[in-house]
Structure formats: structure tokens, C-alpha cells
Tab-separated table of C-alpha atoms in Angstrom:
chain	number	residue	atom	x	y	z
A	1214	UNK	CA	73.725	90.070	94.934
A	1215	UNK	CA	69.919	90.075	95.281
A	1216	UNK	CA	68.088	87.710	92.923
A	1217	UNK	CA	64.434	86.834	92.405
A	1218	UNK	CA	63.050	83.952	90.354
A	1219	UNK	CA	59.446	83.794	89.124
A	1220	UNK	CA	57.668	80.807	87.585
A	1221	UNK	CA	54.046	79.834	88.180
A	1222	UNK	CA	54.842	76.119	87.822
A	1223	UNK	CA	55.967	74.770	91.203
A	1224	UNK	CA	58.389	72.124	89.911
A	1225	UNK	CA	59.884	74.488	87.329
A	1226	UNK	CA	60.410	77.135	90.023
A	1227	UNK	CA	62.114	74.626	92.314
A	1228	UNK	CA	64.452	73.602	89.506
A	1229	UNK	CA	65.236	77.217	88.662
A	1230	UNK	CA	65.951	78.083	92.299
A	1231	UNK	CA	68.192	75.033	92.663
A	1232	UNK	CA	70.261	76.019	89.615
A	1233	UNK	CA	70.612	79.605	90.845
A	1234	UNK	CA	71.634	78.492	94.348
A	1235	UNK	CA	74.353	76.260	92.898
A	1236	UNK	CA	75.627	78.976	90.546
A	1237	UNK	CA	75.464	81.802	93.116
A	1238	UNK	CA	75.522	80.281	96.624
A	1239	UNK	CA	76.102	83.628	98.393
A	1240	UNK	CA	73.259	85.479	96.659
A	1241	UNK	CA	70.118	86.589	98.488
A	1242	UNK	CA	67.561	84.517	96.581
A	1243	UNK	CA	63.752	84.642	96.684
A	1244	UNK	CA	61.345	82.604	94.568
A	1245	UNK	CA	57.755	83.458	93.638
A	1246	UNK	CA	54.936	81.702	91.789
A	1247	UNK	CA	52.878	84.879	91.481
A	1248	UNK	CA	54.024	88.010	89.690
A	1249	UNK	CA	52.213	90.399	92.039
A	1250	UNK	CA	54.090	88.904	95.009
A	1251	UNK	CA	57.378	89.403	93.187
A	1252	UNK	CA	56.511	93.043	92.471
A	1253	UNK	CA	55.517	93.650	96.091
A	1254	UNK	CA	58.820	92.154	97.250
A	1255	UNK	CA	60.896	94.303	94.903
A	1256	UNK	CA	59.047	97.453	96.004
A	1257	UNK	CA	60.257	96.784	99.545
A	1258	UNK	CA	63.644	95.132	99.004
A	1259	UNK	CA	64.772	95.766	95.389
A	1260	UNK	CA	66.800	93.228	93.397
A	1261	UNK	CA	69.763	93.106	91.051
A	1262	UNK	CA	68.673	90.187	88.848
A	1263	UNK	CA	65.264	88.712	87.973
A	1264	UNK	CA	64.884	85.290	86.337
A	1265	UNK	CA	61.408	85.245	84.776
A	1266	UNK	CA	59.317	82.618	83.058
A	1267	UNK	CA	57.504	84.157	80.087
A	1268	UNK	CA	54.183	82.334	79.801
A	1269	UNK	CA	52.460	82.632	83.163
A	1270	UNK	CA	48.738	82.616	83.863
A	1271	UNK	CA	47.999	85.843	85.737
A	1272	UNK	CA	50.739	88.116	84.342
A	1273	UNK	CA	53.221	87.271	81.631
A	1274	UNK	CA	56.933	87.478	82.247
A	1275	UNK	CA	57.106	90.293	79.708
A	1276	UNK	CA	54.554	92.354	81.645
A	1277	UNK	CA	56.340	91.559	84.889
A	1278	UNK	CA	59.656	92.634	83.363
A	1279	UNK	CA	58.150	95.994	82.427
A	1280	UNK	CA	56.839	96.413	85.983
A	1281	UNK	CA	60.235	95.578	87.454
A	1282	UNK	CA	61.921	98.028	85.080
A	1283	UNK	CA	59.577	100.771	86.285
A	1284	UNK	CA	60.640	100.071	89.870
A	1285	UNK	CA	64.334	99.741	89.008
A	1286	UNK	CA	65.551	100.615	85.484
A	1287	UNK	CA	68.893	98.940	86.221
A	1288	UNK	CA	67.490	95.513	87.088
A	1289	UNK	CA	68.949	92.677	84.994
A	1290	UNK	CA	66.118	90.670	83.403
A	1291	UNK	CA	66.919	87.096	82.402
A	1292	UNK	CA	64.066	85.233	80.738
A	1293	UNK	CA	63.921	81.523	81.596
A	1294	UNK	CA	61.416	79.902	79.264
A	1295	UNK	CA	60.638	76.824	77.244
A	1296	UNK	CA	60.197	78.849	74.071
A	1297	UNK	CA	62.691	80.614	71.830
A	1298	UNK	CA	60.083	82.815	70.164
A	1299	UNK	CA	60.376	85.670	72.669
A	1300	UNK	CA	63.970	86.623	71.870
A	1301	UNK	CA	62.917	89.720	69.895
A	1302	UNK	CA	60.763	90.871	72.827
A	1303	UNK	CA	63.668	90.289	75.203
A	1304	UNK	CA	65.878	92.350	72.900
A	1305	UNK	CA	63.329	95.201	72.859
A	1306	UNK	CA	63.248	95.180	76.675
A	1307	UNK	CA	67.070	95.264	76.831
A	1308	UNK	CA	67.026	92.008	78.765
A	1309	UNK	CA	70.362	90.836	80.124
A	1310	UNK	CA	69.932	87.193	79.120
A	1311	UNK	CA	67.724	84.443	77.751
A	1312	UNK	CA	67.704	80.818	78.930
A	1313	UNK	CA	65.840	77.891	77.395
A	1314	UNK	CA	64.437	75.274	79.774
A	1315	UNK	CA	65.574	72.989	81.292
A	1316	UNK	CA	67.633	75.531	83.206
A	1317	UNK	CA	71.102	74.378	84.223
A	1318	UNK	CA	73.634	75.615	86.742
A	1319	UNK	CA	76.096	76.259	83.904
A	1320	UNK	CA	73.571	78.363	81.997
A	1321	UNK	CA	72.705	80.435	85.053
A	1322	UNK	CA	76.377	80.981	85.903
A	1323	UNK	CA	77.105	82.102	82.343
A	1324	UNK	CA	74.320	84.678	82.444
A	1325	UNK	CA	75.365	85.968	85.876
A	1326	UNK	CA	78.937	86.371	84.691
A	1327	UNK	CA	77.776	88.473	81.736
A	1328	UNK	CA	75.123	90.754	83.211
A	1329	UNK	CA	74.188	93.841	81.253
A	1330	UNK	CA	74.414	95.909	84.461
A	1331	UNK	CA	76.643	94.200	87.037
A	1332	UNK	CA	75.672	95.229	90.592
A	1333	UNK	CA	78.103	97.361	92.525
A	1334	UNK	CA	80.477	95.434	94.748
A	1335	UNK	CA	79.061	95.197	98.286
A	1336	UNK	CA	80.627	97.329	100.978
A	1337	UNK	CA	82.937	95.460	103.305
A	1338	UNK	CA	83.520	95.955	107.010
A	1339	UNK	CA	86.678	94.120	108.057
A	1340	UNK	CA	88.283	93.625	111.455
A	1341	UNK	CA	91.963	92.760	111.861
A	1342	UNK	CA	92.551	91.307	115.307
A	1343	UNK	CA	95.942	89.611	115.004
A	1344	UNK	CA	98.619	92.156	115.873
A	1345	UNK	CA	97.143	95.587	116.626
A	1346	UNK	CA	93.385	95.844	116.223
A	1347	UNK	CA	92.070	97.641	113.137
A	1348	UNK	CA	88.544	98.158	111.813
A	1349	UNK	CA	88.267	98.969	108.093
A	1350	UNK	CA	85.386	99.985	105.814
A	1351	UNK	CA	86.256	99.194	102.192
A	1352	UNK	CA	89.934	99.021	103.255
A	1353	UNK	CA	89.859	102.496	104.836
A	1354	UNK	CA	90.214	102.904	108.624
A	1355	UNK	CA	86.907	103.711	110.306
A	1356	UNK	CA	87.110	107.103	112.017
A	1357	UNK	CA	85.134	107.363	115.229
A	1358	UNK	CA	84.532	110.537	117.205
A	1359	UNK	CA	86.111	108.991	120.303
A	1360	UNK	CA	89.205	106.770	120.425
A	1361	UNK	CA	87.488	104.594	123.017
A	1362	UNK	CA	84.731	103.738	120.518
A	1363	UNK	CA	87.259	101.696	118.588
A	1364	UNK	CA	88.060	99.837	121.800
A	1365	UNK	CA	84.342	99.254	122.375
A	1366	UNK	CA	83.836	97.528	119.021
A	1367	UNK	CA	87.087	95.605	119.528
A	1368	UNK	CA	85.695	94.240	122.799
A	1369	UNK	CA	82.387	93.253	121.156
A	1370	UNK	CA	84.316	91.445	118.400
A	1371	UNK	CA	86.457	89.684	121.007
A	1372	UNK	CA	83.255	88.402	122.655
A	1373	UNK	CA	82.421	86.569	119.389
A	1374	UNK	CA	78.761	87.529	119.079
A	1375	UNK	CA	77.808	87.289	122.763
A	1376	UNK	CA	75.583	90.074	124.065
A	1377	UNK	CA	77.580	92.226	126.486
A	1378	UNK	CA	75.968	94.171	129.310
A	1379	UNK	CA	76.878	97.749	130.200
A	1380	UNK	CA	78.561	96.618	133.418
A	1381	UNK	CA	80.598	93.897	131.711
A	1382	UNK	CA	81.713	96.200	128.910
A	1383	UNK	CA	82.669	99.071	131.234
A	1384	UNK	CA	84.697	96.704	133.401
A	1385	UNK	CA	86.629	95.650	130.296
A	1386	UNK	CA	87.345	99.023	128.725
A	1387	UNK	CA	87.387	101.135	131.929
A	1388	UNK	CA	89.146	98.739	134.343
A	1389	UNK	CA	90.032	101.446	136.883
A	1390	UNK	CA	86.787	103.393	137.037
A	1391	UNK	CA	83.154	103.502	135.894
A	1392	UNK	CA	82.070	105.917	133.191
A	1393	UNK	CA	78.430	105.078	132.520
A	1394	UNK	CA	77.700	108.443	130.887
A	1395	UNK	CA	80.804	108.146	128.698
A	1396	UNK	CA	79.774	104.582	127.762
A	1397	UNK	CA	76.486	105.870	126.344
A	1398	UNK	CA	78.393	108.454	124.272
A	1399	UNK	CA	80.623	105.681	122.908
A	1400	UNK	CA	77.605	103.509	122.106
A	1401	UNK	CA	75.940	106.380	120.242
A	1402	UNK	CA	79.173	107.149	118.370
A	1403	UNK	CA	79.515	103.484	117.373
A	1404	UNK	CA	75.935	103.188	116.076
A	1405	UNK	CA	75.949	106.543	114.270
A	1406	UNK	CA	79.337	105.977	112.610
A	1407	UNK	CA	78.470	102.490	111.334
A	1408	UNK	CA	75.034	103.649	110.156
A	1409	UNK	CA	76.556	106.488	108.118
A	1410	UNK	CA	78.913	103.959	106.510
A	1411	UNK	CA	76.044	101.595	105.677
A	1412	UNK	CA	76.815	98.940	108.304
A	1413	UNK	CA	73.992	99.569	110.759
A	1414	UNK	CA	73.134	95.855	111.014
A	1415	UNK	CA	76.575	94.867	112.340
A	1416	UNK	CA	75.852	95.873	115.947
A	1417	UNK	CA	73.069	94.007	117.747
A	1418	UNK	CA	71.180	95.955	120.368
A	1419	UNK	CA	69.094	94.713	123.261
A	1420	UNK	CA	68.004	96.537	126.387
A	1421	UNK	CA	71.186	97.329	128.293
A	1422	UNK	CA	73.513	95.277	126.073
A	1423	UNK	CA	75.349	95.207	122.750
A	1424	UNK	CA	76.746	92.476	120.533
A	1425	UNK	CA	78.188	91.829	117.079
A	1426	UNK	CA	76.463	90.001	114.222
A	1427	UNK	CA	79.426	87.897	113.104
A	1428	UNK	CA	77.839	87.160	109.729
A	1429	UNK	CA	78.009	90.871	108.820
A	1430	UNK	CA	81.726	91.232	109.459
A	1431	UNK	CA	84.921	89.933	107.863
A	1432	UNK	CA	87.347	89.053	110.636
A	1433	UNK	CA	90.609	87.090	110.745
A	1434	UNK	CA	89.717	85.600	114.146
A	1435	UNK	CA	86.311	84.427	112.905
A	1436	UNK	CA	87.866	82.987	109.743
A	1437	UNK	CA	90.165	80.905	111.912
A	1438	UNK	CA	87.405	79.795	114.305
A	1439	UNK	CA	85.162	78.736	111.393
A	1440	UNK	CA	87.949	76.603	109.925
A	1441	UNK	CA	88.429	78.779	106.850
A	1442	UNK	CA	91.998	79.755	107.752
A	1443	UNK	CA	94.952	78.228	109.612
A	1444	UNK	CA	96.039	79.820	112.876
A	1445	UNK	CA	99.705	79.680	111.843
A	1446	UNK	CA	98.955	81.791	108.772
A	1447	UNK	CA	97.326	84.540	110.831
A	1448	UNK	CA	98.697	84.588	114.357
A	1449	UNK	CA	102.261	85.558	115.262
A	1450	UNK	CA	102.020	85.968	119.010
A	1451	UNK	CA	99.899	89.132	119.238
A	1452	UNK	CA	96.134	89.643	119.341
A	1453	UNK	CA	94.533	93.084	119.769
A	1454	UNK	CA	97.883	94.006	121.255
A	1455	UNK	CA	96.869	97.515	122.374
A	1456	UNK	CA	94.010	96.318	124.625
A	1457	UNK	CA	94.428	94.689	128.064
A	1458	UNK	CA	91.064	92.868	127.880
A	1459	UNK	CA	92.422	90.805	124.947
A	1460	UNK	CA	95.127	89.126	127.063
A	1461	UNK	CA	92.937	86.124	127.935
A	1462	UNK	CA	92.090	85.399	124.290
A	1463	UNK	CA	95.717	85.926	123.328
A	1464	UNK	CA	96.776	83.325	125.905
A	1465	UNK	CA	94.321	80.823	124.395
A	1466	UNK	CA	95.593	81.510	120.887
A	1467	UNK	CA	99.206	81.212	122.026
A	1468	UNK	CA	98.513	77.834	123.621
A	1469	UNK	CA	96.771	76.570	120.476
A	1470	UNK	CA	99.629	77.825	118.298
A	1471	UNK	CA	102.173	75.927	120.433
A	1472	UNK	CA	100.130	72.721	120.212
A	1473	UNK	CA	99.950	73.123	116.434
A	1474	UNK	CA	103.728	73.592	116.203
A	1475	UNK	CA	104.321	70.400	118.193
A	1476	UNK	CA	101.956	68.238	116.143
């Protein structure tokens, strides 16, 4: 969820941002003291929810709300003000909510749970590494032009965010030969397929190398490594079972699983 907060009073803005961060810790949040900066930001990046003070010096929150509505008619406006006298105006603007200062985490959470226009659920790219490797977009298998492209992204995921050179990657997925021309076709297939699905930021590109942005991907292996899941709940002796390059990681996981069983 993308949220902006606008208040020309520095302390009030800090308090508003703090309450929003506590109520929606995963949201993309940006704060502004000037309405024109908020408008410029939304022109470039859009937003789902705007928390607006009403009485501001250069442009009122009501005027700003109208400007935001022109840019995005579906934006959820939530007025955050010290006055209750603007409720009729908020109603006329079809505002999603109205908060009276001081703003609290509970108040923000209540408004976010009852938005007039809830944002669409974000698309999910998920990798299953324990057992046979699978890559899913919104729970549907990703279909690449080449079967080897799936192996390419599996290898990048196995490398846990490290940038992988052409030579290193070819040695892993073409252990018996070199196919530099074919590698470039796989790379193009990977980038084009993920871009069409809306996941173009998942693959990191540098000159002569590729990597994975782990923060853009749901992955059972990464959940375990970050401490958000237990190995015993995920791993049952197989890891990317169809790929030979995964044998080293599988041996590490197997050893850790045995140590866990003994403790």
C-alpha cells in the first residue's frame, strides 16, 4: 500500500507518520510539509491513501484533496485535523475518513481497515525451493519460453542475492559445455517474462552479471534464513531436487536438519 501524509507543522507531521508506520508497517510511506511537493510526488509515483491536514498555509488540505483526486479519482482521502468543522466538506469530497488530532495508531488502523476504495492486493512472485523447484506468480506457474530459463532463475535464487557472472552461471546450468549465445537468450527470456508479469525489479542486472533482489520475492529458503520459519517445517530432505547445482546447498540444509533433530 502506498501512503502519503501531509501537514505543514513539523511536529504534527512526525506524529502522524509515526502513527501510520505503527498501524501499517509494510506500507510505502512518504511525508510532506508542502502540498506542491506531495502533488509532484503523486504525479510520478501515485498513492493509495493520503492523510491530509486541512488548515495549511500555502494550500489547504481541501484544495490538495481536489488536486489528488484529479490525478487519481480512486485515491482514499483521510483528513487528519484539529477541527471537526470540515466534516461536511469531507463528505462532499467523498473522503474515506476523518481523524481528529491527536492522531493515534488505533485511529489510523481503523481508517485503513475501512477504506472507501481498498487498493488491489499486490502481485506476488513466490519461489518454492524445498522439494522440486517452482516459481509462481499469484499462485500460477510462471511459463518461460525456454525450460532452461526456469533453471537460470533457480540458480540466481540459490545464490541468495549474490551477483552471478556469465561464466559462473553457465558452469552451473551447462556443466558439460558452454552455451554463451543460449545464455543470452535465457537472460532475455527471464527479463521479458518477469516484466510482462509486473516483476521487472526482481532481477538485478549489472554488466556481465545477474542477481536476485531477495526483498522482491517470497521464498521458503529465505524465510528460513531470516528466522521467520523453522527448517523442520519446510525441509524434508530435498532442495531444488531437479537441479545438480543445488546439491551443495542441499547438503548444508541436511546437516543443519540433523543437528536440529539431535538438539
